[in-house]
Structure formats: structure tokens, C-alpha cells
Short mmCIF file of C-alpha atoms in Angstrom, two decimals:
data_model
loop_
_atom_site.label_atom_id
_atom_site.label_comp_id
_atom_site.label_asym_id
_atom_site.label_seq_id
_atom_site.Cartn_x
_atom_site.Cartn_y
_atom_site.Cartn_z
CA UNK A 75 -117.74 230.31 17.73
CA UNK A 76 -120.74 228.21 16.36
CA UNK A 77 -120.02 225.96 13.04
CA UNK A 78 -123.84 225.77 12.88
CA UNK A 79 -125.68 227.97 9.04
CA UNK A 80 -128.73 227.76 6.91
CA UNK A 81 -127.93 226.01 4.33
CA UNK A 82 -130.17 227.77 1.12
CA UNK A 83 -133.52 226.10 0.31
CA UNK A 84 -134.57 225.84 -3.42
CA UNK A 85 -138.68 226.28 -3.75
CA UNK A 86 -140.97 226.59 -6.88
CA UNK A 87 -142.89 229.76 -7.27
CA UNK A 88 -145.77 227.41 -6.23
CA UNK A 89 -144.68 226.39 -2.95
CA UNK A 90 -142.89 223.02 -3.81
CA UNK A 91 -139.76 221.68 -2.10
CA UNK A 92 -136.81 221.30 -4.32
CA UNK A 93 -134.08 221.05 -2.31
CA UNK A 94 -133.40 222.13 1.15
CA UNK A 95 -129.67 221.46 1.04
CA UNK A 96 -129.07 223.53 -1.78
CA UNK A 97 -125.36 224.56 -1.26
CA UNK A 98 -124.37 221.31 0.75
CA UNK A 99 -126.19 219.38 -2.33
CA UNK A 100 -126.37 220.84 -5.58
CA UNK A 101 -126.81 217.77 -7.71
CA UNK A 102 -130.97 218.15 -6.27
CA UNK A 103 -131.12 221.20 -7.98
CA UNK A 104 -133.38 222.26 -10.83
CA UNK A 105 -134.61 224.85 -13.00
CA UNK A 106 -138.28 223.57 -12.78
CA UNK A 107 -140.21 222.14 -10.44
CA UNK A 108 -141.30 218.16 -11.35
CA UNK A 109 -144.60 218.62 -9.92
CA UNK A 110 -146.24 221.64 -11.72
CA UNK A 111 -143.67 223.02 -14.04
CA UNK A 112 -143.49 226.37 -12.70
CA UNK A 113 -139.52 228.17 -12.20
CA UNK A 114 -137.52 227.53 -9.11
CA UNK A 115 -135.75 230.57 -6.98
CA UNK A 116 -133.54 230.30 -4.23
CA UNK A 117 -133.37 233.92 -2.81
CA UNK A 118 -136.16 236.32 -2.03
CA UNK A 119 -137.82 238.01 -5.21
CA UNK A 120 -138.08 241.48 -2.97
CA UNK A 121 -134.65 241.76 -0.96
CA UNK A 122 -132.66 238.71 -2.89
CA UNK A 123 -131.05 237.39 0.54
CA UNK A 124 -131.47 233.28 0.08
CA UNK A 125 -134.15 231.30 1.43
CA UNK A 126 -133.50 229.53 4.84
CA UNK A 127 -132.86 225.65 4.14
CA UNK A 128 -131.81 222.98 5.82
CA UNK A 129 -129.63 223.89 9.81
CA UNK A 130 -126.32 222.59 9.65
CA UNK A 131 -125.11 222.12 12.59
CA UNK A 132 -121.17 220.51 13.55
CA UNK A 133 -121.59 217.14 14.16
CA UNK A 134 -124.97 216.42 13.87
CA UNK A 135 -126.30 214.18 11.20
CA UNK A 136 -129.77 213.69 10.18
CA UNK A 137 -130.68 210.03 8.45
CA UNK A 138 -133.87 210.69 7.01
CA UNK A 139 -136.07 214.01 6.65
CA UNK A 140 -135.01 216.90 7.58
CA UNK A 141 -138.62 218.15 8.69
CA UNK A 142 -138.09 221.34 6.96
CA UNK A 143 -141.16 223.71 6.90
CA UNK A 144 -142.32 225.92 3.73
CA UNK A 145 -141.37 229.54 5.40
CA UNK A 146 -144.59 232.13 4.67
CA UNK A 147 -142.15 235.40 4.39
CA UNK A 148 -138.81 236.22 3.95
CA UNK A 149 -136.77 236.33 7.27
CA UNK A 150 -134.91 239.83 5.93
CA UNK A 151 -137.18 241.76 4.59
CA UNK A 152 -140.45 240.36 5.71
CA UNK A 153 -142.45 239.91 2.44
CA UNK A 154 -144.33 237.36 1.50
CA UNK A 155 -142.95 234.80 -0.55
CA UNK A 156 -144.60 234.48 -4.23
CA UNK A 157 -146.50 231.12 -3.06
CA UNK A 158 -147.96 232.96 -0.17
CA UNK A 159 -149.46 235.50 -2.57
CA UNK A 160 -150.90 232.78 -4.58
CA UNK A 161 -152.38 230.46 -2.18
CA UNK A 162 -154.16 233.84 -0.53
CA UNK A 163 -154.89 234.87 -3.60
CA UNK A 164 -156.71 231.66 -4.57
CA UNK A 165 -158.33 231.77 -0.97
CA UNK A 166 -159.61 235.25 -1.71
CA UNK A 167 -160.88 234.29 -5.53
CA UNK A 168 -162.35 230.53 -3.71
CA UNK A 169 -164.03 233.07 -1.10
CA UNK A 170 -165.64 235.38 -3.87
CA UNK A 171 -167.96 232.51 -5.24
CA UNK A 172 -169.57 231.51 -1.93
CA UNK A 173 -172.52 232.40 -2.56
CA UNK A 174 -174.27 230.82 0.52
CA UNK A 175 -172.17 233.71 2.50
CA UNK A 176 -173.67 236.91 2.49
CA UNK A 177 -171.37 239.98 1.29
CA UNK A 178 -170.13 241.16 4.32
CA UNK A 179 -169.63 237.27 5.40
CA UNK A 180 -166.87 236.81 2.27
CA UNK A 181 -165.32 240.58 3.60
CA UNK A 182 -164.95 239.16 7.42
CA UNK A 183 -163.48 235.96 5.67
CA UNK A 184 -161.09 237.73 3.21
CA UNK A 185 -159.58 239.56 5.82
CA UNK A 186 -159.17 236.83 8.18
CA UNK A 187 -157.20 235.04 5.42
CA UNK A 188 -154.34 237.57 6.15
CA UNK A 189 -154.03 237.31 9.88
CA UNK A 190 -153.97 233.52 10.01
CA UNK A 191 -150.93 233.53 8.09
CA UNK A 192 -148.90 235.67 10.33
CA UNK A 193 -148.25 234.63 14.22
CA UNK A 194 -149.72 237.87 16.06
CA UNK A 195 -152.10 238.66 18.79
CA UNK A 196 -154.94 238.06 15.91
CA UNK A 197 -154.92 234.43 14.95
CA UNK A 198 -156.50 233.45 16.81
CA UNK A 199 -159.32 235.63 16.92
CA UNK A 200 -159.42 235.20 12.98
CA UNK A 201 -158.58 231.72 12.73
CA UNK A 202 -162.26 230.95 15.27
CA UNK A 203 -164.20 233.70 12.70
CA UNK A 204 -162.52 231.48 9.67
CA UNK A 205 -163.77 228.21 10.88
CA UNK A 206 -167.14 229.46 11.75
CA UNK A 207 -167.54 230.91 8.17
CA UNK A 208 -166.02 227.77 6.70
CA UNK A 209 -168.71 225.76 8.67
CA UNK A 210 -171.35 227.68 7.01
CA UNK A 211 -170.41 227.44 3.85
CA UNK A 212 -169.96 223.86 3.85
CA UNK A 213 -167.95 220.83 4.00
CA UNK A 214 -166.85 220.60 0.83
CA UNK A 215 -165.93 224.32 0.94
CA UNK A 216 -163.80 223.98 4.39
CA UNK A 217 -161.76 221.47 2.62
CA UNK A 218 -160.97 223.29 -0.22
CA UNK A 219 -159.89 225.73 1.98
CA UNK A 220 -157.28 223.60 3.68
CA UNK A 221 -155.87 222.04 0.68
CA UNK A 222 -155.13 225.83 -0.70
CA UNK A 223 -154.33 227.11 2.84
CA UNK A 224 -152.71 224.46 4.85
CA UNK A 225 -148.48 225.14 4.03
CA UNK A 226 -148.86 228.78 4.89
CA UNK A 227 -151.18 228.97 7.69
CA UNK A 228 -149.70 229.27 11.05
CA UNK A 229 -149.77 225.90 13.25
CA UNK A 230 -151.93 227.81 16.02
CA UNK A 231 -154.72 228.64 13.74
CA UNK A 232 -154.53 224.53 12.20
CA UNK A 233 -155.19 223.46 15.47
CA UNK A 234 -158.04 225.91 15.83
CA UNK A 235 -159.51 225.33 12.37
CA UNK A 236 -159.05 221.54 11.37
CA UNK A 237 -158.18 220.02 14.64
#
């Protein structure tokens, strides 16, 4: 028998970090997050099973970060997490005033916004249509992108996009 659990993470409704260790350390918990001000949860807001934190496992210490990643959608009920929602929300409102894109330009880019989020046979396909799009519409544009997009986009369509 394996002595190895998830502890529960602790995440604003923005996407911040709270606490990772949120059963194993409860003294790094809070109400609001210190970076934006927005309310903390700890389970999923569709299913309420707790958000994966940190990986205990029996006699294994960690002196430093943990490396723990945001997770995109819940592991139970497979919906997206509130800051997933926003950041592809933002995306989709950033990709409505691009005006240098022609109409059916912002619709090819909209939709490729969902399937680089998810790991499936059509990141990759999206994530090269993204970057192309992103290239036309302009430098300044691509990285606005990434700063919204970057903690919820899979790591295959980073590479692809902002190598």
C-alpha cells in the first residue's frame, strides 16, 4: 500500500498560487489572494472535489519549490477551472479588437483558443493557425497574448507558439 496523496492546493479565482500544501500547511492559507484581491477556493466550483496540490510521497522531502503547475480543469469532473474561463475569455474579448484581422481571421483564432488549452489530437494543428494569426496581427499583439494565455496553455502548443 502506497503512503503517497495530493495534498489540496489553494488558488485565487484569478489563477494565483496560494498554497499548494494546503492540508500539510494551513498557516499559508488565506481568504484573499495578496496579488489581486480576488477570493480563494480550494475545491472545484462545479463537482466540489479539492484541487490537486502538492504529491506527498513517504519519505521524500522537497527543499525548495515544489514545481507545482496551475491545473486548466478539474481532474473529476473535467470543467474548467474559473481562471481558465477568464484568461479565454480575455483572449476572446483581446481577439475581438484586432482589427488588422479580417472577420473570419478573429473566428479561426477564437476557436483555436479552446483547443490549445486541452492536450488532444488538435493542438497542434491550432496552436501553428494561432501563431500564424498572432504574427499578423503584430508583435505587440502576440505578447499580449502570452501574458493572458501562458498558465493555461498546454506545454506542446508553448513550444509551437513562443519557442
Amino acid at each position: 500500500m502506497s503512503d503517497s496523496w495530493y495534498d489540496t492546493a489553494q488558488i485565487c479565482l484569478n489563477g494565483h498560487i496560494i498554497n499548494t500544501r494546503v492540508i500539510n500547511s494551513p498557516q499559508h492559507n488565506q481568504k484573499y489572494c495578496d496579488k489581486c484581491g480576488s477570493s480563494t477556493i480550494t475545491n472545484c466550483q462545479s463537482c466540489n472535489t479539492a484541487i490537486r496540490g502538492y504529491y506527498h510521497v513517504e519519505g521524500v522531502y522537497v527543499i525548495g519549490s515544489d514545481h507545482y503547475s496551475l491545473p486548466s480543469f478539474c481532474h473529476n469532473c473535467g470543467k474548467s477551472y474559473p481562471w481558465t474561463e477568464a484568461k479565454i475569455k480575455a483572449a476572446q474579448e483581446l481577439t475581438l479588437e484586432l482589427n488588422n484581422l479580417t472577420k473570419e481571421e478573429r473566428e479561426t483564432l477564437n476557436k483555436s483558443l479552446n483547443d490549445i488549452i486541452r492536450d488532444t489530437p488538435e493542438t497542434t494543428f491550432a496552436a501553428t493557425k494561432a501563431k500564424k494569426l498572432f504574427a499578423k496581427a503584430g508583435k505587440g499583439v502576440a505578447e499580449s497574448f502570452k501574458n493572458i494565455l501562458v498558465d493555461i496553455i498546454t506545454e506542446a502548443a508553448k513550444k509551437l507558439i513562443w519557442p
